[in-house]
Amino acid sequence: MASTVTMTVNGKSVTGAVEARTLLVHFLRETLGLTGTHVGCDTSQCGACVVHVDGKSVKSCTILAVQCAGADVMTIEGLAKDGTLHPMQEAFRDNHGLQCGFCTPGMVMSAVDLAKHNPAPSEQEVREWLEGNLCRCTGYHNIVKSVIAGAKAMQG
Amino acid sequence: MYNFEYHKPTSVADAAALLAKADDAKLMAGGMTLLPTLKQRLAQPSDVIDLGGIAGLAGIRKEGNALVVGAMTTHAAVAHSAEVKATIPALAHLAGMIGDPQVRHRGTIGGSIANNDPAADYPGALVALGATVTTNKRTIAADQFFTGLFETALDAGEIVQSVSFPVPEKAAYTKFRNPASRYAIVGSFVAKGPSGVRVAITGAGPTVFRWKEAEAALAGSFTPAAVEKLTAPSSGLNSDIHASAEYRAHLVGVMTKRAVAAAG
Ligand SMILES: Cc1cc2nc3c(=O)[nH]c(=O)nc-3n(C[C@H](O)[C@H](O)[C@H](O)COP(=O)(O)OP(=O)(O)OC[C@H]3O[C@@H](n4cnc5c(N)ncnc54)[C@H](O)[C@@H]3O)c2cc1C
Ligand code: FES
Ligand code: FES
């Protein structure tokens, strides 16, 4: 029951074989080798797998690859340009917004989505927005600082 | 996840035809409940019919004195809609409290009500606002729609197309969230509108229900004080690791009082 699916990933058109049940995250990691997107819980809770589909942050463990046929997908690998980190990635580095780094790709993708709609989020707004992103290391404090700084840097 | 045949029809008629033809087909809206269920192998449909390709199923419009929300409208779209905020702000507020942003980007009103999770938020809004559900076959009043735990009045071949909410004079929703899942441990939606005062309780019982005693008290005086002394009976309420039936009964009173205060 395999078929092929074509979508745009990080600005490039890609085509690959999938089963109907193949999740987007598995297509990204296993077929395309884009292992920056992580699987934490596989139960739609943790947000380690967050990517953008048509400009909106979604959990790639809870969407089928076939549902994304024709879609524009952006993963953590698509953020840095010509070897320069995206301002949100830079902000996570500057503010020590990560420890083990497992949650970070999802955090950054979620944060970039927030900053697009809310260029100057308050601490409360950041915490509410990150409800679907779990971190087992940092206690969130520096993540929140990073997101506020990253959102600001994205405007400049 | 077991494999299945995937379809993405472009009209409700085609979706209904596929549904009728397959052995054991499942409709899919945003997949926010369906995919986790399939991953746990709690279901093994032969076919999955994605409603995401049907133009016209998503959207919000004003029709007379009602707000009509298409089945495929996401929680995020309802939460951010200027139209919803202007006409039924309580509905936008409710949608903005569902799960997290990524769930709200995919989850839909049609999927939420068809699933009828006892802890879901939307059933409270439909019942309190006296909404009407339009399917590809008929219209169903909210009072008749939610029939039991994960049960609705929908037939096997029936597809929800939209929900029509009469615009109330005032309304508010308050929920006591499960801090992990954000689902309602108890939610209370109060509304004063064309069909009188209604109080719909979600999360507390096997399915949404109206708290008639509070409705009667609020019909006399729509103030928090009117419900201050009422206690909801705990018999028949859910009891689980999150909250006992007695605690839920207590929360029904507290959430209702707060909702009335918020409705102003
Ligand atoms: C982490 C997490 C947190 C959540 N928190 C909350 C919360 O706080 N409050 C809350 O209310 N919900 C919550 N949800 C559920 C969420 O609101 C989803 O909207 C809901 O699960 C339905 O998802 P969906 O619209 O993607 O439908 P799907 O998962 O695609 O479908 C759900 C069911 O409805 C059927 N269906 C879908 N569309 C139709 C239609 N048009 N006609 C007939 N049948 C249809 C499907 O066949 C399936 O059986 C949460 C979910 C997750 C994953
Ligand atoms: S892996 Fe997708 S939400 Fe945890
Ligand atoms: S840095 Fe380790 S999980 Fe967040």
Tab-separated table of N, CA and C in Angstrom, chain B residues 27-179:
chain	number	residue	atom	x	y	z
B	27	LEU	N	-13.712	8.717	9.543
B	27	LEU	CA	-13.464	10.066	9.057
B	27	LEU	C	-12.302	10.639	9.849
B	28	MET	N	-11.531	11.515	9.228
B	28	MET	CA	-10.468	12.204	9.954
B	28	MET	C	-10.591	13.706	9.732
B	29	ALA	N	-10.615	14.459	10.833
B	29	ALA	CA	-10.608	15.921	10.742
B	29	ALA	C	-9.154	16.360	10.884
B	30	GLY	N	-8.741	16.773	12.078
B	30	GLY	CA	-7.336	17.139	12.290
B	30	GLY	C	-6.499	15.964	12.760
B	31	GLY	N	-7.157	14.865	13.077
B	31	GLY	CA	-6.445	13.671	13.546
B	31	GLY	C	-5.959	13.763	14.989
B	32	MET	N	-6.367	14.804	15.714
B	32	MET	CA	-5.810	15.021	17.057
B	32	MET	C	-6.274	13.977	18.074
B	33	THR	N	-7.393	13.349	17.809
B	33	THR	CA	-7.820	12.217	18.635
B	33	THR	C	-7.659	10.926	17.851
B	34	LEU	N	-8.010	10.983	16.578
B	34	LEU	CA	-7.972	9.748	15.783
B	34	LEU	C	-6.563	9.157	15.692
B	35	LEU	N	-5.557	9.981	15.391
B	35	LEU	CA	-4.203	9.426	15.208
B	35	LEU	C	-3.649	8.826	16.506
B	36	PRO	N	-3.778	9.522	17.654
B	36	PRO	CA	-3.339	8.859	18.894
B	36	PRO	C	-4.070	7.526	19.147
B	37	THR	N	-5.341	7.460	18.792
B	37	THR	CA	-6.101	6.218	18.972
B	37	THR	C	-5.546	5.113	18.073
B	38	LEU	N	-5.250	5.474	16.832
B	38	LEU	CA	-4.712	4.484	15.889
B	38	LEU	C	-3.318	4.045	16.315
B	39	LYS	N	-2.529	4.995	16.837
B	39	LYS	CA	-1.171	4.643	17.263
B	39	LYS	C	-1.199	3.624	18.387
B	40	GLN	N	-2.182	3.757	19.242
B	40	GLN	CA	-2.276	2.798	20.348
B	40	GLN	C	-2.956	1.501	19.927
B	41	ARG	N	-3.272	1.413	18.656
B	41	ARG	CA	-3.960	0.248	18.095
B	41	ARG	C	-5.278	-0.035	18.822
B	42	LEU	N	-5.948	1.038	19.215
B	42	LEU	CA	-7.260	0.886	19.837
B	42	LEU	C	-8.337	0.807	18.760
B	43	ALA	N	-7.960	1.068	17.530
B	43	ALA	CA	-8.901	0.947	16.416
B	43	ALA	C	-8.118	0.483	15.193
B	44	GLN	N	-8.807	-0.200	14.307
B	44	GLN	CA	-8.159	-0.682	13.091
B	44	GLN	C	-9.075	-0.464	11.895
B	45	PRO	N	-9.263	0.798	11.503
B	45	PRO	CA	-10.149	1.051	10.361
B	45	PRO	C	-9.519	0.547	9.061
B	46	SER	N	-10.372	0.116	8.141
B	46	SER	CA	-9.876	-0.316	6.830
B	46	SER	C	-9.475	0.902	6.007
B	47	ASP	N	-10.204	1.992	6.209
B	47	ASP	CA	-10.007	3.198	5.412
B	47	ASP	C	-10.067	4.426	6.320
B	48	VAL	N	-9.242	5.423	5.995
B	48	VAL	CA	-9.330	6.705	6.684
B	48	VAL	C	-9.671	7.763	5.638
B	49	ILE	N	-10.754	8.484	5.907
B	49	ILE	CA	-11.233	9.486	4.953
B	49	ILE	C	-10.941	10.873	5.522
B	50	ASP	N	-9.954	11.533	4.936
B	50	ASP	CA	-9.489	12.843	5.393
B	50	ASP	C	-10.443	13.928	4.877
B	51	LEU	N	-11.045	14.660	5.803
B	51	LEU	CA	-11.982	15.720	5.404
B	51	LEU	C	-11.252	17.014	5.041
B	52	GLY	N	-9.915	16.987	5.146
B	52	GLY	CA	-9.115	18.198	4.937
B	52	GLY	C	-9.111	18.737	3.519
B	53	GLY	N	-9.596	17.953	2.554
B	53	GLY	CA	-9.582	18.432	1.174
B	53	GLY	C	-10.903	19.015	0.717
B	54	ILE	N	-11.870	19.091	1.618
B	54	ILE	CA	-13.205	19.567	1.219
B	54	ILE	C	-13.326	21.067	1.466
B	55	ALA	N	-13.359	21.813	0.377
B	55	ALA	CA	-13.480	23.272	0.505
B	55	ALA	C	-14.859	23.589	1.074
B	56	GLY	N	-14.929	24.584	1.916
B	56	GLY	CA	-16.237	25.005	2.421
B	56	GLY	C	-16.609	24.408	3.767
B	57	LEU	N	-15.867	23.383	4.225
B	57	LEU	CA	-16.188	22.828	5.545
B	57	LEU	C	-15.579	23.657	6.673
B	58	ALA	N	-14.592	24.475	6.337
B	58	ALA	CA	-13.986	25.333	7.357
B	58	ALA	C	-14.435	26.764	7.128
B	59	GLY	N	-14.684	27.463	8.206
B	59	GLY	CA	-15.037	28.875	8.067
B	59	GLY	C	-16.078	29.290	9.082
B	60	ILE	N	-16.142	30.607	9.292
B	60	ILE	CA	-17.051	31.161	10.290
B	60	ILE	C	-17.856	32.254	9.612
B	61	ARG	N	-19.173	32.215	9.775
B	61	ARG	CA	-19.984	33.287	9.189
B	61	ARG	C	-21.187	33.596	10.068
B	62	LYS	N	-21.675	34.804	9.919
B	62	LYS	CA	-22.858	35.249	10.640
B	62	LYS	C	-24.051	34.953	9.750
B	63	GLU	N	-25.088	34.336	10.318
B	63	GLU	CA	-26.306	34.063	9.540
B	63	GLU	C	-27.480	34.512	10.378
B	64	GLY	N	-28.066	35.640	10.069
B	64	GLY	CA	-29.127	36.176	10.907
B	64	GLY	C	-28.569	36.437	12.292
B	65	ASN	N	-29.256	35.913	13.321
B	65	ASN	CA	-28.759	36.115	14.678
B	65	ASN	C	-27.972	34.901	15.171
B	66	ALA	N	-27.328	34.204	14.238
B	66	ALA	CA	-26.548	33.037	14.654
B	66	ALA	C	-25.153	33.093	14.053
B	67	LEU	N	-24.235	32.447	14.762
B	67	LEU	CA	-22.863	32.327	14.285
B	67	LEU	C	-22.708	30.884	13.813
B	68	VAL	N	-22.323	30.713	12.546
B	68	VAL	CA	-22.214	29.361	11.999
B	68	VAL	C	-20.736	29.016	11.829
B	69	VAL	N	-20.333	27.928	12.460
B	69	VAL	CA	-18.932	27.513	12.428
B	69	VAL	C	-18.845	26.186	11.674
B	70	GLY	N	-18.068	26.161	10.602
B	70	GLY	CA	-17.911	24.949	9.806
B	70	GLY	C	-17.193	23.862	10.595
B	71	ALA	N	-17.512	22.603	10.289
B	71	ALA	CA	-16.992	21.471	11.054
B	71	ALA	C	-15.472	21.435	11.087
B	72	MET	N	-14.814	21.818	9.986
B	72	MET	CA	-13.352	21.731	9.906
B	72	MET	C	-12.646	22.991	10.405
B	73	THR	N	-13.389	23.889	11.011
B	73	THR	CA	-12.772	25.096	11.558
B	73	THR	C	-11.926	24.707	12.773
B	74	THR	N	-10.672	25.123	12.767
B	74	THR	CA	-9.795	24.727	13.872
B	74	THR	C	-10.075	25.564	15.123
B	75	HIS	N	-9.619	25.038	16.246
B	75	HIS	CA	-9.778	25.769	17.512
B	75	HIS	C	-9.058	27.114	17.426
B	76	ALA	N	-7.883	27.128	16.761
B	76	ALA	CA	-7.125	28.383	16.640
B	76	ALA	C	-7.922	29.403	15.835
B	77	ALA	N	-8.585	28.956	14.770
B	77	ALA	CA	-9.361	29.881	13.938
B	77	ALA	C	-10.514	30.478	14.737
B	78	VAL	N	-11.172	29.674	15.562
B	78	VAL	CA	-12.273	30.190	16.378
B	78	VAL	C	-11.720	31.154	17.429
B	79	ALA	N	-10.609	30.773	18.048
B	79	ALA	CA	-10.037	31.603	19.119
B	79	ALA	C	-9.622	32.978	18.612
B	80	HIS	N	-9.130	33.049	17.369
B	80	HIS	CA	-8.614	34.318	16.851
B	80	HIS	C	-9.604	35.087	15.978
B	81	SER	N	-10.767	34.499	15.708
B	81	SER	CA	-11.715	35.134	14.801
B	81	SER	C	-12.295	36.432	15.364
B	82	ALA	N	-12.182	37.493	14.591
B	82	ALA	CA	-12.742	38.778	15.014
B	82	ALA	C	-14.263	38.661	15.125
B	83	GLU	N	-14.854	37.904	14.215
B	83	GLU	CA	-16.315	37.701	14.197
B	83	GLU	C	-16.786	37.016	15.491
B	84	VAL	N	-16.061	35.958	15.892
B	84	VAL	CA	-16.444	35.226	17.109
B	84	VAL	C	-16.224	36.118	18.331
B	85	LYS	N	-15.096	36.813	18.368
B	85	LYS	CA	-14.811	37.672	19.518
B	85	LYS	C	-15.864	38.762	19.666
B	86	ALA	N	-16.378	39.236	18.528
B	86	ALA	CA	-17.358	40.322	18.583
B	86	ALA	C	-18.745	39.799	18.960
B	87	THR	N	-19.101	38.579	18.536
B	87	THR	CA	-20.470	38.115	18.765
B	87	THR	C	-20.594	37.192	19.980
B	88	ILE	N	-19.700	36.196	20.106
B	88	ILE	CA	-19.765	35.280	21.252
B	88	ILE	C	-18.346	35.137	21.824
B	89	PRO	N	-17.880	36.174	22.540
B	89	PRO	CA	-16.493	36.112	23.038
B	89	PRO	C	-16.222	34.862	23.883
B	90	ALA	N	-17.238	34.363	24.572
B	90	ALA	CA	-17.033	33.171	25.418
B	90	ALA	C	-16.590	31.976	24.580
B	91	LEU	N	-17.057	31.927	23.344
B	91	LEU	CA	-16.706	30.805	22.463
B	91	LEU	C	-15.240	30.913	22.027
B	92	ALA	N	-14.800	32.138	21.732
B	92	ALA	CA	-13.398	32.339	21.367
B	92	ALA	C	-12.498	31.999	22.553
B	93	HIS	N	-12.943	32.408	23.721
B	93	HIS	CA	-12.188	32.140	24.950
B	93	HIS	C	-12.069	30.628	25.178
B	94	LEU	N	-13.174	29.925	25.009
B	94	LEU	CA	-13.175	28.458	25.181
B	94	LEU	C	-12.211	27.799	24.199
B	95	ALA	N	-12.292	28.198	22.941
B	95	ALA	CA	-11.444	27.565	21.923
B	95	ALA	C	-9.971	27.825	22.209
B	96	GLY	N	-9.665	29.005	22.744
B	96	GLY	CA	-8.283	29.369	23.049
B	96	GLY	C	-7.723	28.649	24.263
B	97	MET	N	-8.590	27.961	25.004
B	97	MET	CA	-8.133	27.215	26.187
B	97	MET	C	-8.026	25.714	25.928
B	98	ILE	N	-8.303	25.293	24.707
B	98	ILE	CA	-8.225	23.862	24.399
B	98	ILE	C	-6.764	23.462	24.198
B	99	GLY	N	-6.325	22.463	24.918
B	99	GLY	CA	-4.993	21.879	24.722
B	99	GLY	C	-3.897	22.928	24.665
B	100	ASP	N	-3.089	22.872	23.622
B	100	ASP	CA	-1.967	23.789	23.436
B	100	ASP	C	-2.018	24.327	22.005
B	101	PRO	N	-1.152	25.288	21.661
B	101	PRO	CA	-1.257	25.913	20.330
B	101	PRO	C	-1.206	24.910	19.169
B	102	GLN	N	-0.364	23.897	19.289
B	102	GLN	CA	-0.230	22.948	18.177
B	102	GLN	C	-1.490	22.095	18.033
B	103	VAL	N	-2.123	21.743	19.145
B	103	VAL	CA	-3.405	21.017	19.087
B	103	VAL	C	-4.470	21.937	18.482
B	104	ARG	N	-4.428	23.204	18.868
B	104	ARG	CA	-5.430	24.146	18.346
B	104	ARG	C	-5.243	24.423	16.852
B	105	HIS	N	-4.034	24.260	16.354
B	105	HIS	CA	-3.815	24.452	14.911
B	105	HIS	C	-4.413	23.328	14.075
B	106	ARG	N	-4.627	22.161	14.670
B	106	ARG	CA	-5.120	21.013	13.906
B	106	ARG	C	-6.536	20.574	14.332
B	107	GLY	N	-6.800	20.604	15.633
B	107	GLY	CA	-8.081	20.101	16.147
B	107	GLY	C	-9.245	20.957	15.680
B	108	THR	N	-10.400	20.314	15.467
B	108	THR	CA	-11.557	21.004	14.892
B	108	THR	C	-12.798	20.869	15.771
B	109	ILE	N	-13.743	21.744	15.529
B	109	ILE	CA	-15.001	21.680	16.277
B	109	ILE	C	-15.776	20.407	15.903
B	110	GLY	N	-15.769	20.057	14.620
B	110	GLY	CA	-16.503	18.854	14.190
B	110	GLY	C	-15.938	17.599	14.828
B	111	GLY	N	-14.605	17.494	14.837
B	111	GLY	CA	-13.961	16.325	15.435
B	111	GLY	C	-14.201	16.263	16.930
B	112	SER	N	-14.160	17.414	17.569
B	112	SER	CA	-14.349	17.448	19.015
B	112	SER	C	-15.749	16.992	19.405
B	113	ILE	N	-16.762	17.487	18.704
B	113	ILE	CA	-18.128	17.114	19.111
B	113	ILE	C	-18.483	15.693	18.661
B	114	ALA	N	-17.945	15.253	17.520
B	114	ALA	CA	-18.230	13.885	17.069
B	114	ALA	C	-17.595	12.872	18.016
B	115	ASN	N	-16.465	13.253	18.587
B	115	ASN	CA	-15.768	12.361	19.517
B	115	ASN	C	-16.468	12.342	20.886
B	116	ASN	N	-16.988	13.501	21.301
B	116	ASN	CA	-17.675	13.652	22.593
B	116	ASN	C	-16.923	13.057	23.773
B	117	ASP	N	-15.674	13.448	23.905
B	117	ASP	CA	-14.898	13.106	25.100
B	117	ASP	C	-15.609	13.748	26.293
B	118	PRO	N	-15.761	13.017	27.404
B	118	PRO	CA	-16.456	13.617	28.551
B	118	PRO	C	-15.762	14.866	29.072
B	119	ALA	N	-14.456	14.999	28.825
B	119	ALA	CA	-13.706	16.153	29.327
B	119	ALA	C	-13.507	17.225	28.268
B	120	ALA	N	-14.150	17.094	27.121
B	120	ALA	CA	-13.976	18.091	26.058
B	120	ALA	C	-14.734	19.368	26.394
B	121	ASP	N	-14.294	20.478	25.824
B	121	ASP	CA	-14.877	21.777	26.130
B	121	ASP	C	-16.092	22.134	25.271
B	122	TYR	N	-15.988	21.900	23.965
B	122	TYR	CA	-17.057	22.349	23.059
B	122	TYR	C	-18.462	21.851	23.417
B	123	PRO	N	-18.628	20.602	23.887
B	123	PRO	CA	-19.999	20.172	24.195
B	123	PRO	C	-20.702	21.136	25.151
B	124	GLY	N	-19.962	21.717	26.099
B	124	GLY	CA	-20.561	22.679	27.020
B	124	GLY	C	-21.101	23.890	26.282
B	125	ALA	N	-20.342	24.399	25.307
B	125	ALA	CA	-20.771	25.575	24.551
B	125	ALA	C	-22.015	25.275	23.725
B	126	LEU	N	-22.023	24.105	23.084
B	126	LEU	CA	-23.170	23.780	22.227
B	126	LEU	C	-24.457	23.683	23.041
B	127	VAL	N	-24.373	23.013	24.196
B	127	VAL	CA	-25.574	22.792	24.999
B	127	VAL	C	-26.032	24.100	25.655
B	128	ALA	N	-25.080	24.861	26.215
B	128	ALA	CA	-25.483	26.100	26.904
B	128	ALA	C	-26.023	27.139	25.927
B	129	LEU	N	-25.467	27.173	24.724
B	129	LEU	CA	-25.918	28.185	23.763
B	129	LEU	C	-27.108	27.699	22.935
B	130	GLY	N	-27.544	26.462	23.168
B	130	GLY	CA	-28.678	25.931	22.402
B	130	GLY	C	-28.355	25.839	20.922
B	131	ALA	N	-27.169	25.334	20.611
B	131	ALA	CA	-26.712	25.260	19.221
B	131	ALA	C	-27.424	24.149	18.447
B	132	THR	N	-27.283	24.207	17.120
B	132	THR	CA	-27.841	23.176	16.252
B	132	THR	C	-26.721	22.636	15.376
B	133	VAL	N	-26.636	21.317	15.286
B	133	VAL	CA	-25.607	20.681	14.468
B	133	VAL	C	-26.215	20.315	13.120
B	134	THR	N	-25.557	20.730	12.039
B	134	THR	CA	-26.033	20.351	10.707
B	134	THR	C	-25.117	19.264	10.151
B	135	THR	N	-25.719	18.149	9.730
B	135	THR	CA	-24.947	17.064	9.122
B	135	THR	C	-25.333	16.967	7.652
B	136	ASN	N	-24.759	15.993	6.957
B	136	ASN	CA	-25.127	15.810	5.550
B	136	ASN	C	-26.531	15.229	5.415
B	137	LYS	N	-27.161	14.879	6.556
B	137	LYS	CA	-28.499	14.289	6.484
B	137	LYS	C	-29.601	15.089	7.149
B	138	ARG	N	-29.257	15.858	8.205
B	138	ARG	CA	-30.315	16.515	8.992
B	138	ARG	C	-29.711	17.565	9.920
B	139	THR	N	-30.575	18.175	10.720
B	139	THR	CA	-30.073	19.037	11.787
B	139	THR	C	-30.446	18.400	13.122
B	140	ILE	N	-29.565	18.556	14.102
B	140	ILE	CA	-29.765	17.941	15.414
B	140	ILE	C	-29.530	19.010	16.477
B	141	ALA	N	-30.490	19.154	17.401
B	141	ALA	CA	-30.322	20.120	18.494
B	141	ALA	C	-29.268	19.589	19.452
B	142	ALA	N	-28.467	20.509	20.004
B	142	ALA	CA	-27.377	20.099	20.906
B	142	ALA	C	-27.892	19.222	22.046
B	143	ASP	N	-29.093	19.553	22.570
B	143	ASP	CA	-29.651	18.762	23.681
B	143	ASP	C	-29.824	17.290	23.305
B	144	GLN	N	-30.016	17.022	22.020
B	144	GLN	CA	-30.192	15.633	21.574
B	144	GLN	C	-28.897	15.028	21.018
B	145	PHE	N	-27.885	15.865	20.833
B	145	PHE	CA	-26.695	15.404	20.111
B	145	PHE	C	-25.763	14.542	20.966
B	146	PHE	N	-25.507	14.997	22.197
B	146	PHE	CA	-24.540	14.296	23.062
B	146	PHE	C	-25.289	13.260	23.900
B	147	THR	N	-25.129	11.979	23.557
B	147	THR	CA	-26.002	10.968	24.167
B	147	THR	C	-25.335	10.150	25.266
B	148	GLY	N	-24.031	10.167	25.360
B	148	GLY	CA	-23.368	9.389	26.413
B	148	GLY	C	-21.869	9.462	26.272
B	149	LEU	N	-21.168	8.684	27.067
B	149	LEU	CA	-19.702	8.663	27.061
B	149	LEU	C	-19.192	8.331	25.658
B	150	PHE	N	-18.521	9.279	25.012
B	150	PHE	CA	-18.025	9.109	23.639
B	150	PHE	C	-19.138	8.705	22.663
B	151	GLU	N	-20.393	9.025	23.003
B	151	GLU	CA	-21.534	8.660	22.148
B	151	GLU	C	-22.261	9.921	21.703
B	152	THR	N	-22.670	9.914	20.428
B	152	THR	CA	-23.488	11.023	19.930
B	152	THR	C	-24.654	10.455	19.134
B	153	ALA	N	-25.542	11.351	18.706
B	153	ALA	CA	-26.694	10.942	17.911
B	153	ALA	C	-26.315	10.648	16.460
B	154	LEU	N	-25.039	10.843	16.093
B	154	LEU	CA	-24.630	10.641	14.696
B	154	LEU	C	-24.760	9.180	14.268
B	155	ASP	N	-25.306	8.954	13.069
B	155	ASP	CA	-25.337	7.607	12.485
B	155	ASP	C	-23.973	7.301	11.880
B	156	ALA	N	-23.790	6.032	11.523
B	156	ALA	CA	-22.491	5.609	10.984
B	156	ALA	C	-22.081	6.429	9.754
B	157	GLY	N	-23.009	6.739	8.884
B	157	GLY	CA	-22.640	7.419	7.640
B	157	GLY	C	-22.771	8.927	7.690
B	158	GLU	N	-22.918	9.456	8.881
B	158	GLU	CA	-23.244	10.878	8.989
B	158	GLU	C	-22.004	11.750	9.179
B	159	ILE	N	-21.969	12.878	8.509
B	159	ILE	CA	-20.821	13.787	8.564
B	159	ILE	C	-21.290	15.147	9.086
B	160	VAL	N	-20.657	15.623	10.131
B	160	VAL	CA	-20.987	16.952	10.651
B	160	VAL	C	-20.480	17.990	9.662
B	161	GLN	N	-21.337	18.948	9.308
B	161	GLN	CA	-20.921	19.999	8.372
B	161	GLN	C	-20.719	21.338	9.057
B	162	SER	N	-21.587	21.644	10.011
B	162	SER	CA	-21.427	22.921	10.706
B	162	SER	C	-22.211	22.927	12.006
B	163	VAL	N	-21.917	23.926	12.819
B	163	VAL	CA	-22.644	24.128	14.063
B	163	VAL	C	-23.122	25.572	14.072
B	164	SER	N	-24.413	25.756	14.378
B	164	SER	CA	-24.984	27.095	14.399
B	164	SER	C	-25.285	27.495	15.843
B	165	PHE	N	-24.668	28.603	16.275
B	165	PHE	CA	-24.832	29.085	17.651
B	165	PHE	C	-25.690	30.346	17.646
B	166	PRO	N	-26.892	30.310	18.251
B	166	PRO	CA	-27.649	31.554	18.407
B	166	PRO	C	-26.835	32.500	19.290
B	167	VAL	N	-26.764	33.772	18.906
B	167	VAL	CA	-25.943	34.717	19.668
B	167	VAL	C	-26.649	35.044	20.990
B	168	PRO	N	-25.975	34.815	22.111
B	168	PRO	CA	-26.611	35.071	23.408
B	168	PRO	C	-26.473	36.525	23.826
B	169	GLU	N	-27.244	36.885	24.844
B	169	GLU	CA	-27.126	38.215	25.446
B	169	GLU	C	-25.813	38.261	26.229
B	170	LYS	N	-25.577	37.244	27.049
B	170	LYS	CA	-24.290	37.111	27.737
B	170	LYS	C	-23.947	35.642	27.904
B	171	ALA	N	-22.671	35.377	28.020
B	171	ALA	CA	-22.223	33.994	28.181
B	171	ALA	C	-20.794	33.994	28.695
B	172	ALA	N	-20.436	32.931	29.392
B	172	ALA	CA	-19.034	32.767	29.812
B	172	ALA	C	-18.755	31.298	30.095
B	173	TYR	N	-17.490	30.953	29.950
B	173	TYR	CA	-17.054	29.577	30.210
B	173	TYR	C	-15.881	29.601	31.169
B	174	THR	N	-15.961	28.778	32.191
B	174	THR	CA	-14.837	28.647	33.125
B	174	THR	C	-14.511	27.177	33.259
B	175	LYS	N	-13.231	26.856	33.228
B	175	LYS	CA	-12.903	25.450	33.448
B	175	LYS	C	-11.784	25.281	34.443
B	176	PHE	N	-11.885	24.192	35.170
B	176	PHE	CA	-10.811	23.769	36.045
B	176	PHE	C	-10.058	22.736	35.236
B	177	ARG	N	-8.843	23.108	34.811
B	177	ARG	CA	-8.114	22.270	33.871
B	177	ARG	C	-7.332	21.170	34.554
B	178	ASN	N	-7.240	20.068	33.866
B	178	ASN	CA	-6.245	19.088	34.249
B	178	ASN	C	-4.905	19.699	33.854
B	179	PRO	N	-4.000	19.896	34.814
B	179	PRO	CA	-2.777	20.633	34.490
B	179	PRO	C	-1.893	19.932	33.452
